[in-house]
């Protein structure tokens, strides 16, 4: 008899979301206006503050949510192709856990 999969259900007490960093990347020559990225960044920050308004100091300290609109130099809309060096730097910095960095890499 083969083993049967079992569902794992977390209770509200067990489940803890700590947020996630969000980078909105725009190319210097992108057809999309970075102003929309800045507006989205601001809205995400406002929503994060609203979500954490009743959080404990410990919960706030563990929160990893953030948002940042970034301009990738010498790139069009496909920043991962046109500005691959800066794109890779942004991704490397993000994946290594550094929260802050320049707006333009």
mmCIF file of C-alpha atoms in Angstrom:
data_model
loop_
_atom_site.group_PDB
_atom_site.id
_atom_site.type_symbol
_atom_site.label_atom_id
_atom_site.label_comp_id
_atom_site.label_asym_id
_atom_site.label_seq_id
_atom_site.Cartn_x
_atom_site.Cartn_y
_atom_site.Cartn_z
ATOM 1 C CA UNK A 1 0.000 0.000 0.000
ATOM 2 C CA UNK A 2 1.461 3.365 -1.063
ATOM 3 C CA UNK A 3 1.749 6.172 1.454
ATOM 4 C CA UNK A 4 -1.071 8.692 1.288
ATOM 5 C CA UNK A 5 -0.372 12.433 1.215
ATOM 6 C CA UNK A 6 -1.601 14.351 4.212
ATOM 7 C CA UNK A 7 -2.632 17.968 4.138
ATOM 8 C CA UNK A 8 -0.767 20.256 6.448
ATOM 9 C CA UNK A 9 -2.990 22.983 7.791
ATOM 10 C CA UNK A 10 -1.511 25.807 9.806
ATOM 11 C CA UNK A 11 -3.553 27.542 12.433
ATOM 12 C CA UNK A 12 -3.631 31.335 12.538
ATOM 13 C CA UNK A 13 -1.232 31.207 15.484
ATOM 14 C CA UNK A 14 1.276 29.082 13.551
ATOM 15 C CA UNK A 15 1.139 31.076 10.345
ATOM 16 C CA UNK A 16 3.295 34.164 10.316
ATOM 17 C CA UNK A 17 3.868 36.310 7.302
ATOM 18 C CA UNK A 18 6.824 38.640 7.475
ATOM 19 C CA UNK A 19 6.306 40.479 4.221
ATOM 20 C CA UNK A 20 8.509 40.424 1.169
ATOM 21 C CA UNK A 21 10.683 43.025 -0.507
ATOM 22 C CA UNK A 22 9.356 44.293 -3.830
ATOM 23 C CA UNK A 23 11.545 45.957 -6.467
ATOM 24 C CA UNK A 24 9.756 47.733 -9.310
ATOM 25 C CA UNK A 25 12.406 48.035 -12.014
ATOM 26 C CA UNK A 26 12.161 50.460 -14.918
ATOM 27 C CA UNK A 27 14.632 51.065 -17.694
ATOM 28 C CA UNK A 28 16.059 54.508 -18.301
ATOM 29 C CA UNK A 29 14.497 54.349 -21.797
ATOM 30 C CA UNK A 30 11.425 52.327 -20.769
ATOM 31 C CA UNK A 31 8.124 52.997 -22.526
ATOM 32 C CA UNK A 32 6.466 52.717 -19.112
ATOM 33 C CA UNK A 33 6.586 55.835 -16.944
ATOM 34 C CA UNK A 34 8.480 55.326 -13.691
ATOM 35 C CA UNK A 35 6.011 57.738 -12.059
ATOM 36 C CA UNK A 36 3.619 54.778 -11.903
ATOM 37 C CA UNK A 37 6.330 52.802 -10.102
ATOM 38 C CA UNK A 38 6.816 55.576 -7.567
ATOM 39 C CA UNK A 39 3.039 55.747 -7.021
ATOM 40 C CA UNK A 40 2.888 51.964 -6.534
ATOM 41 C CA UNK A 41 5.850 52.129 -4.135
ATOM 42 C CA UNK A 42 4.061 54.755 -2.040
ATOM 43 C CA UNK A 43 0.787 52.775 -2.031
ATOM 44 C CA UNK A 44 2.586 49.584 -0.952
ATOM 45 C CA UNK A 45 4.335 51.455 1.874
ATOM 46 C CA UNK A 46 1.015 52.923 3.031
ATOM 47 C CA UNK A 47 -0.636 49.487 2.986
ATOM 48 C CA UNK A 48 2.309 47.996 4.910
ATOM 49 C CA UNK A 49 1.973 50.662 7.603
ATOM 50 C CA UNK A 50 -1.769 50.019 7.757
ATOM 51 C CA UNK A 51 -1.179 46.268 8.096
ATOM 52 C CA UNK A 52 1.359 46.801 10.885
ATOM 53 C CA UNK A 53 -0.540 49.497 12.737
ATOM 54 C CA UNK A 54 -1.688 47.086 15.472
ATOM 55 C CA UNK A 55 1.419 44.892 15.371
ATOM 56 C CA UNK A 56 3.670 44.396 18.360
ATOM 57 C CA UNK A 57 7.201 45.780 18.426
ATOM 58 C CA UNK A 58 8.480 42.245 17.831
ATOM 59 C CA UNK A 59 6.228 41.744 14.803
ATOM 60 C CA UNK A 60 7.328 45.095 13.376
ATOM 61 C CA UNK A 61 10.988 44.185 13.915
ATOM 62 C CA UNK A 62 10.542 40.893 12.039
ATOM 63 C CA UNK A 63 8.657 42.424 9.132
ATOM 64 C CA UNK A 64 10.631 42.251 5.895
ATOM 65 C CA UNK A 65 8.169 44.021 3.644
ATOM 66 C CA UNK A 66 9.428 46.895 1.549
ATOM 67 C CA UNK A 67 8.918 48.488 -1.841
ATOM 68 C CA UNK A 68 11.266 50.404 -4.065
ATOM 69 C CA UNK A 69 11.006 51.767 -7.600
ATOM 70 C CA UNK A 70 14.376 51.493 -9.335
ATOM 71 C CA UNK A 71 15.743 52.999 -12.521
ATOM 72 C CA UNK A 72 18.120 50.752 -14.469
ATOM 73 C CA UNK A 73 20.500 52.861 -16.559
ATOM 74 C CA UNK A 74 21.013 52.201 -20.276
ATOM 75 C CA UNK A 75 17.979 49.899 -20.423
ATOM 76 C CA UNK A 76 14.636 49.859 -22.154
ATOM 77 C CA UNK A 77 11.600 47.920 -20.954
ATOM 78 C CA UNK A 78 13.429 44.578 -20.824
ATOM 79 C CA UNK A 79 15.859 45.554 -18.076
ATOM 80 C CA UNK A 80 17.109 41.972 -17.653
ATOM 81 C CA UNK A 81 18.425 42.079 -21.253
ATOM 82 C CA UNK A 82 19.303 45.711 -21.924
ATOM 83 C CA UNK A 83 20.764 46.505 -18.523
ATOM 84 C CA UNK A 84 21.637 42.984 -17.438
ATOM 85 C CA UNK A 85 24.682 44.004 -15.380
ATOM 86 C CA UNK A 86 22.724 46.439 -13.209
ATOM 87 C CA UNK A 87 19.738 44.096 -13.141
ATOM 88 C CA UNK A 88 21.980 41.307 -11.833
ATOM 89 C CA UNK A 89 23.443 43.649 -9.202
ATOM 90 C CA UNK A 90 19.957 44.615 -8.004
ATOM 91 C CA UNK A 91 18.909 40.960 -7.838
ATOM 92 C CA UNK A 92 22.107 39.917 -6.057
ATOM 93 C CA UNK A 93 21.723 42.679 -3.452
ATOM 94 C CA UNK A 94 18.063 41.770 -2.924
ATOM 95 C CA UNK A 95 18.708 38.050 -2.606
ATOM 96 C CA UNK A 96 21.528 38.622 -0.135
ATOM 97 C CA UNK A 97 19.087 40.443 2.108
ATOM 98 C CA UNK A 98 20.274 44.040 1.944
ATOM 99 C CA UNK A 99 17.191 46.221 2.255
ATOM 100 C CA UNK A 100 18.639 49.578 1.285
ATOM 101 C CA UNK A 101 20.458 50.598 -1.837
ATOM 102 C CA UNK A 102 20.631 53.442 -4.312
ATOM 103 C CA UNK A 103 17.616 54.245 -6.496
ATOM 104 C CA UNK A 104 19.844 53.881 -9.553
ATOM 105 C CA UNK A 105 22.452 51.141 -9.681
#
